[in-house]
C-alpha cells in the first residue's frame, strides 16, 4: 500500500513522538526504578529487605516468602528451644545416634568445613560454653562471669564440632559435652538462602540486611549499594564501602552482646581455647561472595586477633578483611584498603601482604 505523502509525514511524526516518549519514559525508569522496602524480625535482629525494579505485588510476594523462610530457619536452628537442632543436641547429650534432620544437615556440613579451615577458632560445638556464659539468653542481664572451675571442666572435655560424625543421614557424636550453637553462622546461612530465593523469583537487584550483616545483589538503580561499617567505639560510622554485583559484608563486634560486671567487660565471642571472651579485637568486617563464609570468618578472625587474622583469612579463602583492635588500630589487606573510606582519624593503620 502506498501512503499519501502528507499522511506518511504525519505518521513518521507520530512515530518520532512515540520514540521520544519511549526514551523519556525509559530514561526516567533507569534513573528511578521502583524501590520497595520491608522489615521483619528474625535471628534476634531486624532484617531489612530492599528490592529494586519490581512492581509492588512481586516485591510483597518476595517479602512474604522470606518472612516464612526466616521463621522456619529461626525455629529449625534454635539451639535452646525445642525443634530440629534442639533434638540433635538432646541426642548428643545422651550419646544416642540419630537420623540427622534434613533441615540441619547442610548447615552442619558447611560449619564443619569452615571450622576446620579456621583451626577451630570458629567452632559451633561449644554451645555449652556459650550457655555457661549466659549469652544464649534473649534478654541478657549483667551477671557474675561463670566460675573458672566450670569453664575448666568443659574445656577439659574439648567439645568441638569435629566430634560430630556423619555417615549419610546418621549422626553420632562421641563427646556428650558437645552442644551445637550456630549463632556465629546461622544468620549468614539464612541470608544466603534468602538471596537464592530472591534470584529464583527473578529479582536481580536487592539487599538483605540483618542488623548490618548483609548480602547485596545487582545495584541500586545503577549505583553501588553504600554500606556503613559501625565504629566499635561509640557506635558512629567508622567506614563506608561500596558493594555491587553479588557480595556479602559481615561484621563481628564486641558491642553486639555483652555485659559489664564489677568494672570488667565481657562479650559474646568466646575463644574455644580459653573458654573466655576473645581479647584484643573490637570488630572484624569480612567481604565475601557468600554470607555463610563471611559470617563464620568474621567470628574466626575476631578470635584470631591482630596477630593471626591473616593466616586464618588465607586458610578460609577470604579476600577482604578490616580488623579494628581494642586500641582503635586498624588492620587490613591492600585490597580492602582500596575499597573502604574511613570516616574518622585512626591512630595506626597496618596493611598486610595481599591475601
Ligand atoms: P553476631 O551474632 O553479633 O553477628 P557472631 O557472628 O560473631 O556475631 O556470632 C556470635 C555468636 O556465635 C555468639 O553469640 C555465640 O552464640 C556464638 N559463638 C561465640 N563464640 C563462638 C565461637 N568461637 N565459635 C562459634 N560460635 C561462637
Ligand atoms: Mg559470625
GROMACS .gro file of C-alpha atoms and ligand atoms in nm:
model
  383
    1UNK     CA    1   0.000   0.000   0.000
    2UNK     CA    2   0.123   0.343  -0.092
    3UNK     CA    3   0.070   0.620   0.163
    4UNK     CA    4  -0.027   0.970   0.071
    5UNK     CA    5   0.292   1.184   0.126
    6UNK     CA    6   0.113   1.401   0.381
    7UNK     CA    7  -0.017   1.105   0.574
    8UNK     CA    8   0.329   0.945   0.563
    9UNK     CA    9   0.474   1.264   0.709
   10UNK     CA   10   0.212   1.272   0.978
   11UNK     CA   11   0.275   0.905   1.062
   12UNK     CA   12   0.653   0.942   1.083
   13UNK     CA   13   0.595   1.245   1.309
   14UNK     CA   14   0.382   1.034   1.535
   15UNK     CA   15   0.642   0.758   1.536
   16UNK     CA   16   0.912   1.010   1.630
   17UNK     CA   17   0.698   1.149   1.908
   18UNK     CA   18   0.638   0.794   2.026
   19UNK     CA   19   1.011   0.732   2.025
   20UNK     CA   20   1.077   1.046   2.232
   21UNK     CA   21   0.808   0.947   2.484
   22UNK     CA   22   0.954   0.596   2.495
   23UNK     CA   23   1.306   0.727   2.552
   24UNK     CA   24   1.189   0.971   2.815
   25UNK     CA   25   0.996   0.705   3.000
   26UNK     CA   26   1.284   0.465   2.971
   27UNK     CA   27   1.548   0.709   3.087
   28UNK     CA   28   1.310   0.809   3.364
   29UNK     CA   29   1.288   0.443   3.458
   30UNK     CA   30   1.661   0.386   3.465
   31UNK     CA   31   1.703   0.684   3.694
   32UNK     CA   32   1.413   0.597   3.917
   33UNK     CA   33   1.332   0.229   3.927
   34UNK     CA   34   1.076   0.150   4.194
   35UNK     CA   35   1.236   0.059   4.524
   36UNK     CA   36   1.042  -0.134   4.787
   37UNK     CA   37   1.148  -0.166   5.146
   38UNK     CA   38   1.030  -0.422   5.404
   39UNK     CA   39   1.126  -0.515   5.758
   40UNK     CA   40   1.086  -0.829   5.965
   41UNK     CA   41   1.225  -0.964   6.290
   42UNK     CA   42   1.443  -1.276   6.287
   43UNK     CA   43   1.767  -1.413   6.431
   44UNK     CA   44   1.715  -1.173   6.721
   45UNK     CA   45   1.751  -0.872   6.495
   46UNK     CA   46   1.573  -0.653   6.246
   47UNK     CA   47   1.603  -0.792   5.892
   48UNK     CA   48   1.560  -0.536   5.615
   49UNK     CA   49   1.480  -0.621   5.256
   50UNK     CA   50   1.505  -0.374   4.973
   51UNK     CA   51   1.419  -0.476   4.618
   52UNK     CA   52   1.461  -0.262   4.311
   53UNK     CA   53   1.281  -0.264   3.979
   54UNK     CA   54   0.986  -0.492   4.051
   55UNK     CA   55   0.625  -0.397   4.098
   56UNK     CA   56   0.462  -0.384   4.437
   57UNK     CA   57   0.286  -0.718   4.404
   58UNK     CA   58   0.607  -0.910   4.328
   59UNK     CA   59   0.800  -0.726   4.595
   60UNK     CA   60   0.537  -0.813   4.854
   61UNK     CA   61   0.539  -1.174   4.738
   62UNK     CA   62   0.916  -1.183   4.788
   63UNK     CA   63   0.883  -1.030   5.132
   64UNK     CA   64   0.618  -1.280   5.240
   65UNK     CA   65   0.826  -1.571   5.113
   66UNK     CA   66   1.132  -1.451   5.303
   67UNK     CA   67   0.926  -1.397   5.614
   68UNK     CA   68   0.815  -1.762   5.604
   69UNK     CA   69   1.169  -1.881   5.532
   70UNK     CA   70   1.321  -1.682   5.817
   71UNK     CA   71   1.058  -1.802   6.064
   72UNK     CA   72   1.132  -2.161   5.959
   73UNK     CA   73   1.509  -2.115   5.985
   74UNK     CA   74   1.487  -1.947   6.323
   75UNK     CA   75   1.280  -2.236   6.458
   76UNK     CA   76   1.498  -2.504   6.298
   77UNK     CA   77   1.834  -2.377   6.416
   78UNK     CA   78   1.748  -2.262   6.764
   79UNK     CA   79   1.992  -2.445   6.987
   80UNK     CA   80   1.799  -2.386   7.307
   81UNK     CA   81   1.436  -2.433   7.218
   82UNK     CA   82   1.252  -2.748   7.105
   83UNK     CA   83   1.296  -2.805   6.732
   84UNK     CA   84   1.521  -2.997   6.495
   85UNK     CA   85   1.852  -2.866   6.633
   86UNK     CA   86   1.725  -2.898   6.991
   87UNK     CA   87   1.655  -3.268   6.920
   88UNK     CA   88   2.004  -3.318   6.778
   89UNK     CA   89   2.154  -3.160   7.090
   90UNK     CA   90   1.944  -3.383   7.316
   91UNK     CA   91   2.065  -3.693   7.131
   92UNK     CA   92   2.430  -3.580   7.153
   93UNK     CA   93   2.398  -3.518   7.527
   94UNK     CA   94   2.251  -3.867   7.573
   95UNK     CA   95   2.505  -4.035   7.345
   96UNK     CA   96   2.238  -4.155   7.102
   97UNK     CA   97   2.287  -4.195   6.728
   98UNK     CA   98   2.006  -4.031   6.531
   99UNK     CA   99   1.895  -3.961   6.178
  100UNK     CA  100   2.005  -3.602   6.120
  101UNK     CA  101   1.713  -3.373   6.030
  102UNK     CA  102   1.748  -3.266   5.664
  103UNK     CA  103   1.696  -2.905   5.774
  104UNK     CA  104   2.008  -2.920   5.993
  105UNK     CA  105   2.239  -3.139   5.783
  106UNK     CA  106   2.363  -2.884   5.522
  107UNK     CA  107   2.434  -2.619   5.787
  108UNK     CA  108   2.619  -2.878   5.996
  109UNK     CA  109   2.831  -2.989   5.700
  110UNK     CA  110   2.931  -2.641   5.588
  111UNK     CA  111   3.006  -2.550   5.952
  112UNK     CA  112   3.239  -2.847   5.988
  113UNK     CA  113   3.431  -2.744   5.675
  114UNK     CA  114   3.463  -2.380   5.780
  115UNK     CA  115   3.552  -2.473   6.140
  116UNK     CA  116   3.839  -2.693   6.017
  117UNK     CA  117   3.968  -2.411   5.792
  118UNK     CA  118   3.957  -2.171   6.088
  119UNK     CA  119   4.172  -2.403   6.303
  120UNK     CA  120   3.852  -2.445   6.511
  121UNK     CA  121   3.855  -2.084   6.628
  122UNK     CA  122   3.505  -2.079   6.479
  123UNK     CA  123   3.356  -2.387   6.643
  124UNK     CA  124   2.978  -2.427   6.674
  125UNK     CA  125   3.036  -2.728   6.903
  126UNK     CA  126   3.100  -2.503   7.206
  127UNK     CA  127   2.734  -2.436   7.287
  128UNK     CA  128   2.784  -2.541   7.649
  129UNK     CA  129   3.039  -2.261   7.696
  130UNK     CA  130   2.801  -2.007   7.541
  131UNK     CA  131   2.527  -2.131   7.771
  132UNK     CA  132   2.755  -2.116   8.076
  133UNK     CA  133   2.831  -1.751   7.999
  134UNK     CA  134   2.459  -1.682   7.956
  135UNK     CA  135   2.499  -1.542   7.603
  136UNK     CA  136   2.220  -1.761   7.470
  137UNK     CA  137   1.956  -1.570   7.667
  138UNK     CA  138   1.712  -1.346   7.485
  139UNK     CA  139   1.743  -1.078   7.747
  140UNK     CA  140   2.098  -1.061   7.865
  141UNK     CA  141   2.146  -0.903   8.208
  142UNK     CA  142   2.473  -0.813   8.381
  143UNK     CA  143   2.579  -1.110   8.593
  144UNK     CA  144   2.889  -1.261   8.753
  145UNK     CA  145   3.108  -1.444   8.499
  146UNK     CA  146   3.099  -1.821   8.540
  147UNK     CA  147   3.337  -1.974   8.795
  148UNK     CA  148   3.677  -2.067   8.645
  149UNK     CA  149   3.633  -2.431   8.751
  150UNK     CA  150   3.315  -2.465   8.548
  151UNK     CA  151   3.489  -2.328   8.238
  152UNK     CA  152   3.787  -2.557   8.300
  153UNK     CA  153   3.558  -2.859   8.340
  154UNK     CA  154   3.405  -2.801   7.994
  155UNK     CA  155   3.742  -2.726   7.833
  156UNK     CA  156   3.885  -3.050   7.977
  157UNK     CA  157   3.635  -3.238   7.756
  158UNK     CA  158   3.745  -3.046   7.441
  159UNK     CA  159   3.399  -3.011   7.292
  160UNK     CA  160   3.418  -2.945   6.918
  161UNK     CA  161   3.206  -2.980   6.605
  162UNK     CA  162   3.479  -3.218   6.479
  163UNK     CA  163   3.341  -3.476   6.731
  164UNK     CA  164   3.018  -3.499   6.530
  165UNK     CA  165   3.036  -3.784   6.279
  166UNK     CA  166   2.810  -3.810   5.981
  167UNK     CA  167   2.752  -4.127   5.786
  168UNK     CA  168   2.486  -4.049   5.530
  169UNK     CA  169   2.194  -3.938   5.745
  170UNK     CA  170   2.330  -4.100   6.062
  171UNK     CA  171   2.465  -3.856   6.311
  172UNK     CA  172   2.676  -3.978   6.601
  173UNK     CA  173   2.887  -3.785   6.847
  174UNK     CA  174   3.141  -3.938   7.082
  175UNK     CA  175   3.157  -3.633   7.308
  176UNK     CA  176   2.847  -3.556   7.519
  177UNK     CA  177   2.992  -3.215   7.612
  178UNK     CA  178   2.930  -3.100   7.253
  179UNK     CA  179   2.631  -2.873   7.212
  180UNK     CA  180   2.571  -2.725   6.869
  181UNK     CA  181   2.510  -2.349   6.856
  182UNK     CA  182   2.503  -2.194   6.509
  183UNK     CA  183   2.486  -1.837   6.641
  184UNK     CA  184   2.803  -1.741   6.453
  185UNK     CA  185   2.696  -1.872   6.111
  186UNK     CA  186   2.316  -1.913   6.104
  187UNK     CA  187   2.246  -1.555   6.004
  188UNK     CA  188   2.490  -1.578   5.714
  189UNK     CA  189   2.349  -1.910   5.600
  190UNK     CA  190   1.997  -1.771   5.628
  191UNK     CA  191   2.083  -1.462   5.423
  192UNK     CA  192   2.236  -1.682   5.151
  193UNK     CA  193   1.913  -1.884   5.135
  194UNK     CA  194   1.713  -1.559   5.118
  195UNK     CA  195   1.922  -1.425   4.829
  196UNK     CA  196   1.890  -1.758   4.645
  197UNK     CA  197   1.514  -1.735   4.690
  198UNK     CA  198   1.504  -1.381   4.551
  199UNK     CA  199   1.710  -1.489   4.249
  200UNK     CA  200   1.469  -1.779   4.190
  201UNK     CA  201   1.187  -1.526   4.188
  202UNK     CA  202   1.365  -1.336   3.911
  203UNK     CA  203   1.477  -1.049   4.133
  204UNK     CA  204   1.818  -0.922   4.027
  205UNK     CA  205   1.870  -0.611   4.241
  206UNK     CA  206   1.818  -0.643   4.615
  207UNK     CA  207   1.974  -0.626   4.957
  208UNK     CA  208   1.902  -0.837   5.265
  209UNK     CA  209   2.042  -0.666   5.572
  210UNK     CA  210   2.024  -0.818   5.921
  211UNK     CA  211   2.148  -0.555   6.164
  212UNK     CA  212   2.445  -0.450   5.946
  213UNK     CA  213   2.526  -0.803   5.825
  214UNK     CA  214   2.412  -0.826   5.466
  215UNK     CA  215   2.433  -0.957   5.114
  216UNK     CA  216   2.352  -0.742   4.812
  217UNK     CA  217   2.290  -0.839   4.451
  218UNK     CA  218   2.285  -0.621   4.143
  219UNK     CA  219   2.284  -0.249   4.203
  220UNK     CA  220   2.075   0.026   4.348
  221UNK     CA  221   1.940   0.169   4.029
  222UNK     CA  222   2.277   0.159   3.856
  223UNK     CA  223   2.466   0.278   4.162
  224UNK     CA  224   2.652   0.051   4.404
  225UNK     CA  225   2.495  -0.022   4.741
  226UNK     CA  226   2.653   0.200   5.005
  227UNK     CA  227   2.733   0.019   5.327
  228UNK     CA  228   2.829   0.170   5.661
  229UNK     CA  229   3.062  -0.010   5.900
  230UNK     CA  230   2.990   0.071   6.260
  231UNK     CA  231   3.250   0.226   6.486
  232UNK     CA  232   3.301  -0.029   6.767
  233UNK     CA  233   3.398   0.263   6.989
  234UNK     CA  234   3.089   0.475   7.031
  235UNK     CA  235   2.868   0.343   6.754
  236UNK     CA  236   2.905   0.610   6.484
  237UNK     CA  237   3.016   0.530   6.130
  238UNK     CA  238   3.372   0.401   6.113
  239UNK     CA  239   3.393   0.345   5.738
  240UNK     CA  240   3.190   0.332   5.419
  241UNK     CA  241   3.202   0.069   5.148
  242UNK     CA  242   3.052   0.027   4.803
  243UNK     CA  243   2.912  -0.311   4.708
  244UNK     CA  244   2.765  -0.425   4.378
  245UNK     CA  245   2.725  -0.744   4.179
  246UNK     CA  246   2.686  -1.008   4.444
  247UNK     CA  247   2.869  -0.972   4.772
  248UNK     CA  248   2.819  -1.016   5.147
  249UNK     CA  249   2.950  -0.789   5.423
  250UNK     CA  250   2.961  -0.932   5.776
  251UNK     CA  251   3.091  -0.781   6.098
  252UNK     CA  252   3.154  -0.946   6.433
  253UNK     CA  253   3.182  -0.691   6.710
  254UNK     CA  254   3.227  -0.694   7.086
  255UNK     CA  255   2.942  -0.439   7.106
  256UNK     CA  256   2.673  -0.683   6.987
  257UNK     CA  257   2.607  -0.881   7.307
  258UNK     CA  258   2.793  -0.804   7.623
  259UNK     CA  259   2.771  -0.705   7.986
  260UNK     CA  260   2.990  -0.537   8.245
  261UNK     CA  261   3.040  -0.690   8.587
  262UNK     CA  262   3.246  -0.527   8.862
  263UNK     CA  263   3.404  -0.294   8.608
  264UNK     CA  264   3.505  -0.571   8.368
  265UNK     CA  265   3.364  -0.603   8.018
  266UNK     CA  266   3.253  -0.945   7.886
  267UNK     CA  267   3.134  -1.004   7.529
  268UNK     CA  268   2.983  -1.294   7.338
  269UNK     CA  269   3.263  -1.412   7.111
  270UNK     CA  270   3.427  -1.694   7.302
  271UNK     CA  271   3.777  -1.823   7.235
  272UNK     CA  272   3.734  -2.203   7.231
  273UNK     CA  273   4.095  -2.243   7.353
  274UNK     CA  274   4.046  -2.045   7.674
  275UNK     CA  275   3.670  -2.054   7.733
  276UNK     CA  276   3.674  -1.675   7.783
  277UNK     CA  277   3.571  -1.385   7.557
  278UNK     CA  278   3.841  -1.335   7.292
  279UNK     CA  279   4.078  -1.049   7.375
  280UNK     CA  280   4.242  -0.781   7.164
  281UNK     CA  281   3.979  -0.731   6.892
  282UNK     CA  282   3.691  -0.482   6.888
  283UNK     CA  283   3.543  -0.575   6.549
  284UNK     CA  284   3.615  -0.758   6.224
  285UNK     CA  285   3.447  -0.694   5.890
  286UNK     CA  286   3.471  -0.951   5.611
  287UNK     CA  287   3.359  -0.914   5.249
  288UNK     CA  288   3.297  -1.235   5.061
  289UNK     CA  289   3.079  -1.364   4.776
  290UNK     CA  290   2.875  -1.577   5.016
  291UNK     CA  291   2.733  -1.472   5.351
  292UNK     CA  292   2.785  -1.812   5.517
  293UNK     CA  293   3.164  -1.790   5.481
  294UNK     CA  294   3.167  -1.419   5.563
  295UNK     CA  295   2.977  -1.480   5.889
  296UNK     CA  296   3.193  -1.772   6.007
  297UNK     CA  297   3.512  -1.592   5.903
  298UNK     CA  298   3.423  -1.267   6.084
  299UNK     CA  299   3.384  -1.467   6.407
  300UNK     CA  300   3.703  -1.671   6.349
  301UNK     CA  301   3.915  -1.366   6.262
  302UNK     CA  302   3.783  -1.181   6.565
  303UNK     CA  303   3.926  -1.460   6.782
  304UNK     CA  304   4.245  -1.489   6.574
  305UNK     CA  305   4.306  -1.120   6.652
  306UNK     CA  306   4.565  -0.871   6.519
  307UNK     CA  307   4.844  -1.133   6.522
  308UNK     CA  308   4.680  -1.427   6.346
  309UNK     CA  309   4.394  -1.293   6.134
  310UNK     CA  310   4.598  -1.300   5.814
  311UNK     CA  311   4.683  -1.671   5.835
  312UNK     CA  312   4.325  -1.774   5.918
  313UNK     CA  313   4.184  -1.548   5.643
  314UNK     CA  314   4.409  -1.722   5.390
  315UNK     CA  315   4.302  -2.064   5.513
  316UNK     CA  316   3.936  -1.966   5.486
  317UNK     CA  317   3.979  -1.818   5.137
  318UNK     CA  318   3.875  -1.469   5.246
  319UNK     CA  319   3.999  -1.179   5.030
  320UNK     CA  320   3.882  -0.865   5.214
  321UNK     CA  321   3.931  -0.804   5.587
  322UNK     CA  322   3.913  -0.499   5.814
  323UNK     CA  323   4.003  -0.559   6.180
  324UNK     CA  324   3.982  -0.291   6.448
  325UNK     CA  325   4.167  -0.378   6.768
  326UNK     CA  326   4.075  -0.271   7.120
  327UNK     CA  327   4.322   0.021   7.094
  328UNK     CA  328   4.144   0.154   6.784
  329UNK     CA  329   4.424   0.048   6.547
  330UNK     CA  330   4.323  -0.083   6.207
  331UNK     CA  331   4.448  -0.393   6.025
  332UNK     CA  332   4.354  -0.465   5.665
  333UNK     CA  333   4.480  -0.620   5.346
  334UNK     CA  334   4.566  -0.393   5.049
  335UNK     CA  335   4.253  -0.489   4.851
  336UNK     CA  336   4.032  -0.391   5.144
  337UNK     CA  337   4.223  -0.066   5.190
  338UNK     CA  338   4.134   0.025   4.830
  339UNK     CA  339   3.765  -0.022   4.899
  340UNK     CA  340   3.698   0.132   5.241
  341UNK     CA  341   3.653   0.501   5.301
  342UNK     CA  342   3.748   0.562   5.664
  343UNK     CA  343   3.524   0.821   5.829
  344UNK     CA  344   3.735   0.906   6.132
  345UNK     CA  345   4.102   0.959   6.210
  346UNK     CA  346   4.277   0.635   6.304
  347UNK     CA  347   4.583   0.616   6.531
  348UNK     CA  348   4.759   0.350   6.326
  349UNK     CA  349   4.683   0.155   6.009
  350UNK     CA  350   4.860  -0.176   5.950
  351UNK     CA  351   4.844  -0.302   5.591
  352UNK     CA  352   4.920  -0.672   5.547
  353UNK     CA  353   5.059  -0.857   5.245
  354UNK     CA  354   4.793  -0.927   4.980
  355UNK     CA  355   4.551  -1.204   5.076
  356LIG     P1  356   2.685  -1.157   6.570
  356LIG     O1  357   2.581  -1.258   6.610
  356LIG     O2  358   2.696  -1.042   6.661
  356LIG     O3  359   2.684  -1.121   6.426
  356LIG     P2  360   2.891  -1.360   6.551
  356LIG     O4  361   2.858  -1.397   6.413
  356LIG     O5  362   3.035  -1.343   6.580
  356LIG     O6  363   2.826  -1.225   6.597
  356LIG     O7  364   2.829  -1.471   6.644
  356LIG     C1  365   2.845  -1.471   6.782
  356LIG     C2  366   2.763  -1.584   6.840
  356LIG     O8  367   2.821  -1.709   6.799
  356LIG     C3  368   2.762  -1.588   6.992
  356LIG     O9  369   2.652  -1.519   7.044
  356LIG     C4  370   2.756  -1.736   7.021
  356LIG    O10  371   2.624  -1.783   7.013
  356LIG     C5  372   2.835  -1.797   6.908
  356LIG     N1  373   2.980  -1.809   6.933
  356LIG     C6  374   3.059  -1.743   7.022
  356LIG     N2  375   3.186  -1.779   7.010
  356LIG     C7  376   3.192  -1.872   6.911
  356LIG     C8  377   3.297  -1.947   6.852
  356LIG     N3  378   3.424  -1.936   6.890
  356LIG     N4  379   3.264  -2.033   6.752
  356LIG     C9  380   3.136  -2.046   6.710
  356LIG     N5  381   3.035  -1.979   6.762
  356LIG    C10  382   3.060  -1.892   6.861
  357LIG    MG1  383   2.976  -1.469   6.258
   0.00000   0.00000   0.00000
